[in-house]
């Protein structure tokens, strides 16, 4: 009921159009022809529904998906609410501790009526619990019921959440629910890497990125485009190494995402979208999952002949792989020699599902 009511409130009110920095960029910077873009945009996958979402759709979709889960498991849905709908992690932690204390007192003193009643005007409840969205839904999922009760010294009744039943089995379930609340994690949309295979192309190093890749204001993006249009940096020779490094760091922070292409031994290309601060093991895992023989060791070589190491927890931005880069793939020579000697050759590099949708770079 709580989930349905909350979902109804969302559907009844028109959603305001929030003007984001990305909107400002679109409004003030000429939009590139979508057909010319290397990737149509940045997309995400909802872990609850599997739906593909734009950045602006993520939050509302996940909220609706969580609220719809109340029909299946009210405790799970309310735990998701607590950990997902509230940005302040310290407030969430404080609320979880107070709710855990309520449950602990009930389990230790199951016959004490006072521990099974929560006065909603209570200062601790008001300051620590009420302010955390999903906390009341969690208590109601534990069978706490809203009841108006008289209060000594007051003329008017006050609202309490009361646990009417306290069977041994019910108390065990309550403990399990408390543990689930402690283990809860925010539900976050996962970046859709949009894996795409391309045929060998002389345009492999050409990238046209949509505005979603930038972490810039409109004016900064226009300035960036002007600077990139200049063929010669007159001051390049005058900058010190420290100055260049600081400028490179500022440059890397301009991007939220990066588009990477990997040139395979047969000339074909594998493309994927990453967070700028994804680590190298994430990149290697993406490549490995795309290969028929992903079990074999391989190397990735960045521009400038920089060999990337799978075991290094280094961000892609720190490897100068933003906002886009072309990498070179190479099998481990010794292992390839052993495979060839055994006669176990496989002409296909990429998995069939990638080859089925292979495209030609425009």
Short mmCIF file of C-alpha atoms in Angstrom, two decimals:
data_model
loop_
_atom_site.label_atom_id
_atom_site.label_comp_id
_atom_site.label_asym_id
_atom_site.label_seq_id
_atom_site.Cartn_x
_atom_site.Cartn_y
_atom_site.Cartn_z
CA UNK A 1 0.00 0.00 0.00
CA UNK A 2 2.84 2.36 0.86
CA UNK A 3 4.54 1.68 -2.45
CA UNK A 4 1.31 2.12 -4.42
CA UNK A 5 0.55 5.39 -2.67
CA UNK A 6 4.01 6.77 -3.33
CA UNK A 7 3.88 5.69 -6.98
CA UNK A 8 0.47 7.31 -7.35
CA UNK A 9 1.84 10.58 -6.01
CA UNK A 10 4.64 10.48 -8.60
CA UNK A 11 2.18 9.81 -11.45
CA UNK A 12 -0.36 12.45 -10.40
CA UNK A 13 2.05 15.35 -10.37
CA UNK A 14 3.63 16.48 -13.65
CA UNK A 15 7.37 16.11 -13.47
CA UNK A 16 9.10 19.48 -13.72
CA UNK A 17 11.75 19.88 -16.40
CA UNK A 18 14.96 20.39 -14.52
CA UNK A 19 17.49 22.53 -16.38
CA UNK A 20 20.76 20.62 -16.08
CA UNK A 21 24.24 21.60 -17.17
CA UNK A 22 23.88 19.14 -20.06
CA UNK A 23 20.69 20.97 -21.13
CA UNK A 24 22.59 24.25 -21.06
CA UNK A 25 25.28 22.77 -23.28
CA UNK A 26 22.69 21.51 -25.77
CA UNK A 27 20.93 24.89 -25.83
CA UNK A 28 24.03 26.97 -26.41
CA UNK A 29 26.39 24.74 -28.42
CA UNK A 30 25.50 23.64 -31.97
CA UNK A 31 24.43 20.00 -31.87
CA UNK A 32 26.35 17.64 -34.12
CA UNK A 33 24.51 15.54 -36.65
CA UNK A 34 23.67 12.29 -34.77
CA UNK A 35 24.67 10.31 -37.85
CA UNK A 36 28.22 11.64 -37.50
CA UNK A 37 28.61 10.73 -33.82
CA UNK A 38 30.88 7.86 -32.80
CA UNK A 39 28.23 6.81 -30.28
CA UNK A 40 24.66 8.09 -30.01
CA UNK A 41 24.91 8.99 -26.31
CA UNK A 42 25.57 7.67 -22.82
CA UNK A 43 23.11 5.07 -21.56
CA UNK A 44 22.51 3.09 -18.39
CA UNK A 45 20.84 -0.19 -17.45
CA UNK A 46 18.43 -0.50 -14.52
CA UNK A 47 19.52 -3.52 -12.40
CA UNK A 48 15.89 -4.14 -11.35
CA UNK A 49 14.13 -4.05 -14.73
CA UNK A 50 16.91 -4.33 -17.29
CA UNK A 51 15.60 -1.19 -19.04
CA UNK A 52 18.03 1.00 -20.99
CA UNK A 53 17.92 4.58 -19.73
CA UNK A 54 19.35 7.99 -20.47
CA UNK A 55 21.05 9.87 -17.66
CA UNK A 56 17.98 12.05 -17.06
CA UNK A 57 15.68 9.01 -16.85
CA UNK A 58 17.69 7.04 -14.29
CA UNK A 59 16.46 8.42 -10.99
CA UNK A 60 12.71 8.41 -11.67
CA UNK A 61 12.80 4.97 -13.31
CA UNK A 62 14.68 3.38 -10.40
CA UNK A 63 12.30 4.97 -7.87
CA UNK A 64 9.30 3.59 -9.72
CA UNK A 65 10.93 0.16 -10.03
CA UNK A 66 11.61 0.07 -6.27
CA UNK A 67 8.07 1.13 -5.38
CA UNK A 68 6.63 -1.57 -7.65
CA UNK A 69 8.56 -4.20 -5.66
CA UNK A 70 6.38 -3.61 -2.59
CA UNK A 71 3.92 -6.13 -4.01
CA UNK A 72 6.60 -8.83 -4.01
CA UNK A 73 8.64 -8.05 -0.88
CA UNK A 74 7.81 -4.99 1.21
CA UNK A 75 10.90 -5.38 3.40
CA UNK A 76 13.24 -5.54 0.42
CA UNK A 77 11.54 -2.57 -1.25
CA UNK A 78 11.69 -0.43 1.90
CA UNK A 79 15.37 -1.32 2.44
CA UNK A 80 16.03 -0.17 -1.14
CA UNK A 81 14.11 3.03 -0.44
CA UNK A 82 16.19 3.82 2.64
CA UNK A 83 19.52 3.28 0.90
CA UNK A 84 18.62 4.72 -2.52
CA UNK A 85 16.25 7.64 -1.97
CA UNK A 86 18.47 9.41 0.59
CA UNK A 87 21.73 11.02 -0.49
CA UNK A 88 23.07 11.78 3.00
CA UNK A 89 24.75 8.52 4.04
CA UNK A 90 25.32 9.73 7.60
CA UNK A 91 21.59 10.33 8.08
CA UNK A 92 20.86 6.88 6.69
CA UNK A 93 23.37 5.33 9.08
CA UNK A 94 21.81 7.15 12.06
CA UNK A 95 18.28 6.08 11.09
CA UNK A 96 19.35 2.44 10.63
CA UNK A 97 20.94 2.48 14.10
CA UNK A 98 17.77 3.86 15.74
CA UNK A 99 15.51 1.38 13.94
CA UNK A 100 17.86 -1.44 14.93
CA UNK A 101 17.58 -0.28 18.54
CA UNK A 102 13.77 -0.43 18.32
CA UNK A 103 14.00 -4.02 17.08
CA UNK A 104 16.64 -5.01 19.63
CA UNK A 105 14.49 -3.72 22.52
CA UNK A 106 11.45 -5.61 21.27
CA UNK A 107 13.39 -8.87 20.85
CA UNK A 108 14.96 -8.57 24.30
CA UNK A 109 11.68 -7.59 25.98
CA UNK A 110 8.90 -9.16 23.88
CA UNK A 111 6.27 -8.80 26.61
CA UNK A 112 7.00 -5.15 27.37
CA UNK A 113 4.30 -3.12 25.63
CA UNK A 114 6.25 0.15 25.80
CA UNK A 115 8.93 -1.19 23.45
CA UNK A 116 6.35 -2.07 20.82
CA UNK A 117 5.09 1.51 20.54
CA UNK A 118 6.87 4.33 18.70
CA UNK A 119 5.52 7.80 19.41
CA UNK A 120 5.85 9.70 16.14
CA UNK A 121 6.23 13.07 17.87
CA UNK A 122 9.19 11.71 19.82
CA UNK A 123 12.26 13.93 19.33
CA UNK A 124 14.58 11.06 18.37
CA UNK A 125 12.10 9.71 15.83
CA UNK A 126 11.51 13.16 14.38
CA UNK A 127 15.19 14.07 14.09
CA UNK A 128 16.75 10.70 13.20
CA UNK A 129 14.12 8.50 11.55
CA UNK A 130 11.29 10.53 10.06
CA UNK A 131 13.66 12.54 7.85
CA UNK A 132 14.92 9.38 6.10
CA UNK A 133 12.65 8.36 3.26
CA UNK A 134 11.66 4.70 3.45
CA UNK A 135 12.14 4.36 7.22
CA UNK A 136 8.42 4.41 7.99
CA UNK A 137 7.74 2.00 5.11
CA UNK A 138 10.31 -0.37 6.60
CA UNK A 139 8.62 -0.30 10.03
CA UNK A 140 5.23 -0.86 8.41
CA UNK A 141 6.71 -3.81 6.49
CA UNK A 142 7.57 -5.28 9.91
CA UNK A 143 3.83 -5.06 10.76
CA UNK A 144 3.95 -1.81 12.73
CA UNK A 145 0.51 -0.20 12.44
CA UNK A 146 -0.48 3.45 12.76
CA UNK A 147 -2.81 3.95 15.74
CA UNK A 148 -4.03 7.08 17.52
CA UNK A 149 -3.54 6.62 21.27
CA UNK A 150 -4.19 8.79 24.31
CA UNK A 151 -1.19 10.42 25.98
CA UNK A 152 -1.14 11.12 29.68
CA UNK A 153 -1.53 14.83 30.41
CA UNK A 154 -2.80 15.64 26.91
CA UNK A 155 -6.35 16.17 25.70
CA UNK A 156 -5.75 14.99 22.14
CA UNK A 157 -4.59 11.57 21.02
CA UNK A 158 -1.28 11.18 19.22
CA UNK A 159 -0.14 8.92 16.41
CA UNK A 160 1.94 5.87 17.31
CA UNK A 161 3.39 3.04 15.27
CA UNK A 162 2.45 -0.08 17.21
CA UNK A 163 3.57 -3.68 16.78
CA UNK A 164 0.48 -5.67 17.69
CA UNK A 165 1.90 -9.18 17.25
CA UNK A 166 5.14 -10.53 18.70
CA UNK A 167 5.23 -14.29 18.14
CA UNK A 168 8.63 -16.05 18.36
CA UNK A 169 8.62 -16.61 14.60
CA UNK A 170 7.72 -12.96 14.06
CA UNK A 171 10.65 -11.85 16.20
CA UNK A 172 13.07 -13.98 14.18
CA UNK A 173 11.77 -12.49 10.96
CA UNK A 174 12.22 -9.06 12.48
CA UNK A 175 15.87 -9.81 13.24
CA UNK A 176 16.40 -11.03 9.68
CA UNK A 177 14.81 -7.85 8.34
CA UNK A 178 17.08 -5.76 10.57
CA UNK A 179 20.10 -7.56 9.11
CA UNK A 180 18.83 -6.89 5.59
CA UNK A 181 18.52 -3.22 6.46
CA UNK A 182 22.15 -3.16 7.64
CA UNK A 183 23.35 -4.93 4.49
CA UNK A 184 21.36 -2.69 2.16
CA UNK A 185 23.10 -0.82 -0.65
CA UNK A 186 21.89 1.95 -2.97
CA UNK A 187 20.35 0.75 -6.22
CA UNK A 188 22.33 2.39 -8.99
CA UNK A 189 21.88 2.21 -12.76
CA UNK A 190 24.86 0.53 -14.40
CA UNK A 191 26.71 2.19 -17.28
CA UNK A 192 25.80 0.51 -20.56
CA UNK A 193 29.14 0.03 -22.30
CA UNK A 194 27.38 -0.34 -25.66
CA UNK A 195 29.90 -2.87 -27.02
CA UNK A 196 30.16 -2.51 -30.79
CA UNK A 197 32.35 -4.20 -33.38
CA UNK A 198 33.57 -2.37 -36.48
CA UNK A 199 35.32 -3.56 -39.60
CA UNK A 200 38.89 -2.46 -40.26
CA UNK A 201 38.85 1.24 -41.07
CA UNK A 202 41.24 4.15 -41.72
CA UNK A 203 38.86 6.24 -39.58
CA UNK A 204 39.61 4.28 -36.41
CA UNK A 205 41.25 7.28 -34.75
CA UNK A 206 38.46 9.71 -35.58
CA UNK A 207 36.00 10.38 -32.77
CA UNK A 208 32.92 12.60 -32.65
CA UNK A 209 31.50 12.60 -29.12
CA UNK A 210 28.03 13.65 -27.90
CA UNK A 211 27.75 16.35 -25.23
CA UNK A 212 27.05 13.77 -22.51
CA UNK A 213 30.76 12.96 -22.46
CA UNK A 214 31.67 16.43 -21.27
CA UNK A 215 31.74 17.76 -17.73
CA UNK A 216 31.81 21.38 -18.87
CA UNK A 217 29.59 24.43 -18.87
CA UNK A 218 28.39 25.71 -22.21
CA UNK A 219 30.94 28.51 -22.30
CA UNK A 220 33.76 26.14 -21.36
CA UNK A 221 32.76 23.75 -24.11
CA UNK A 222 32.67 26.53 -26.71
CA UNK A 223 36.11 27.69 -25.57
CA UNK A 224 37.33 24.09 -25.73
CA UNK A 225 36.14 23.77 -29.32
CA UNK A 226 37.84 27.02 -30.30
CA UNK A 227 41.11 25.91 -28.72
CA UNK A 228 41.02 22.57 -30.48
CA UNK A 229 40.48 24.28 -33.82
CA UNK A 230 43.82 26.03 -33.52
CA UNK A 231 46.56 24.00 -35.17
CA UNK A 232 49.50 25.44 -33.25
CA UNK A 233 49.85 26.23 -29.55
CA UNK A 234 52.25 29.16 -29.55
CA UNK A 235 53.03 28.75 -25.86
CA UNK A 236 53.67 25.01 -25.90
CA UNK A 237 57.44 25.36 -25.93
CA UNK A 238 57.41 27.80 -23.01
CA UNK A 239 55.56 25.59 -20.53
CA UNK A 240 57.47 23.71 -17.87
CA UNK A 241 56.88 20.00 -17.20
CA UNK A 242 54.97 20.83 -14.00
CA UNK A 243 52.77 23.28 -15.90
CA UNK A 244 52.04 20.67 -18.56
CA UNK A 245 51.15 18.04 -15.95
CA UNK A 246 48.78 20.42 -14.16
CA UNK A 247 47.15 21.31 -17.47
CA UNK A 248 46.75 17.62 -18.30
CA UNK A 249 45.05 17.02 -14.93
CA UNK A 250 42.63 19.89 -15.58
CA UNK A 251 42.00 18.49 -19.05
CA UNK A 252 41.14 15.04 -17.68
CA UNK A 253 38.60 16.47 -15.24
CA UNK A 254 36.61 17.89 -18.14
CA UNK A 255 35.19 14.49 -18.97
CA UNK A 256 32.77 12.13 -17.23
CA UNK A 257 33.12 9.31 -19.74
CA UNK A 258 35.52 8.02 -22.33
CA UNK A 259 35.00 6.13 -25.59
CA UNK A 260 37.66 3.51 -26.25
CA UNK A 261 38.36 1.48 -29.38
CA UNK A 262 40.61 -1.55 -29.43
CA UNK A 263 42.21 -2.56 -32.72
CA UNK A 264 42.43 -6.34 -32.93
CA UNK A 265 45.08 -8.36 -34.83
CA UNK A 266 42.76 -8.86 -37.82
CA UNK A 267 42.19 -5.09 -38.07
CA UNK A 268 38.64 -5.15 -36.73
CA UNK A 269 37.70 -2.81 -33.88
CA UNK A 270 35.95 -3.26 -30.55
CA UNK A 271 34.36 -0.14 -29.03
CA UNK A 272 33.00 0.51 -25.54
CA UNK A 273 31.96 3.38 -23.24
CA UNK A 274 33.56 3.76 -19.80
CA UNK A 275 33.59 6.13 -16.87
CA UNK A 276 36.67 8.33 -17.02
CA UNK A 277 37.61 7.01 -13.58
CA UNK A 278 37.07 3.33 -14.30
CA UNK A 279 40.21 1.35 -13.50
CA UNK A 280 42.34 -0.64 -15.93
CA UNK A 281 41.02 -4.03 -14.70
CA UNK A 282 37.53 -2.91 -15.83
CA UNK A 283 38.83 -2.25 -19.35
CA UNK A 284 40.64 -5.59 -19.51
CA UNK A 285 37.53 -7.41 -18.26
CA UNK A 286 35.43 -5.77 -20.99
CA UNK A 287 37.84 -6.90 -23.69
CA UNK A 288 38.16 -10.39 -22.22
CA UNK A 289 34.37 -10.83 -22.09
CA UNK A 290 34.13 -9.86 -25.77
CA UNK A 291 36.64 -12.46 -27.02
CA UNK A 292 36.00 -16.05 -28.06
CA UNK A 293 39.28 -17.06 -26.39
CA UNK A 294 39.13 -14.65 -23.47
CA UNK A 295 41.10 -17.06 -21.31
CA UNK A 296 44.31 -16.27 -23.19
CA UNK A 297 46.66 -13.56 -21.87
CA UNK A 298 46.89 -10.42 -23.98
CA UNK A 299 48.30 -6.90 -23.95
CA UNK A 300 46.70 -3.52 -24.56
CA UNK A 301 48.94 -0.79 -25.91
CA UNK A 302 47.88 2.83 -25.53
CA UNK A 303 48.93 5.74 -27.77
CA UNK A 304 52.63 6.46 -27.40
CA UNK A 305 53.41 2.71 -27.13
CA UNK A 306 52.38 2.72 -23.46
CA UNK A 307 51.73 -0.85 -22.29
CA UNK A 308 48.76 -1.04 -19.96
CA UNK A 309 48.87 -3.53 -17.10
CA UNK A 310 45.75 -5.45 -16.16
CA UNK A 311 46.70 -5.65 -12.50
CA UNK A 312 47.27 -1.92 -12.01
CA UNK A 313 44.44 -0.09 -10.22
CA UNK A 314 44.96 3.05 -12.30
CA UNK A 315 42.10 5.16 -13.66
CA UNK A 316 41.64 5.51 -17.41
CA UNK A 317 41.85 9.29 -17.02
CA UNK A 318 45.22 8.93 -15.33
CA UNK A 319 46.43 6.96 -18.36
CA UNK A 320 45.42 9.84 -20.65
CA UNK A 321 42.68 7.72 -22.23
CA UNK A 322 40.00 10.44 -22.10
CA UNK A 323 37.78 11.53 -23.75
CA UNK A 324 38.56 8.90 -26.42
CA UNK A 325 41.46 6.73 -27.50
CA UNK A 326 42.46 3.97 -29.89
CA UNK A 327 44.29 1.05 -28.25
CA UNK A 328 46.14 -1.83 -29.88
CA UNK A 329 45.47 -5.43 -28.86
CA UNK A 330 48.21 -8.07 -28.92
CA UNK A 331 48.14 -11.71 -27.85
CA UNK A 332 50.85 -13.00 -25.56
CA UNK A 333 53.44 -14.27 -28.08
CA UNK A 334 54.58 -17.29 -26.05
CA UNK A 335 51.05 -18.56 -25.44
CA UNK A 336 50.12 -18.01 -29.09
CA UNK A 337 53.12 -20.11 -30.13
CA UNK A 338 51.97 -22.95 -27.86
CA UNK A 339 48.40 -22.69 -29.21
CA UNK A 340 49.65 -22.77 -32.81
CA UNK A 341 51.92 -25.75 -32.06
CA UNK A 342 48.94 -27.64 -30.71
CA UNK A 343 46.98 -26.85 -33.87
CA UNK A 344 44.19 -25.21 -31.86
CA UNK A 345 43.52 -22.11 -33.96
CA UNK A 346 40.26 -20.18 -33.99
CA UNK A 347 39.88 -17.66 -36.84
CA UNK A 348 37.17 -15.71 -35.02
CA UNK A 349 38.37 -13.23 -32.38
CA UNK A 350 35.12 -11.65 -31.22
CA UNK A 351 32.07 -13.49 -29.94
CA UNK A 352 29.30 -14.26 -32.48
CA UNK A 353 26.82 -11.81 -30.92
CA UNK A 354 29.25 -8.95 -31.63
CA UNK A 355 30.02 -10.12 -35.17
CA UNK A 356 26.29 -10.31 -35.95
CA UNK A 357 26.00 -6.53 -35.51
CA UNK A 358 29.41 -5.52 -36.92
CA UNK A 359 29.35 -2.14 -38.65
CA UNK A 360 31.52 0.06 -40.85
CA UNK A 361 32.85 3.33 -39.45
CA UNK A 362 31.61 6.30 -41.43
#
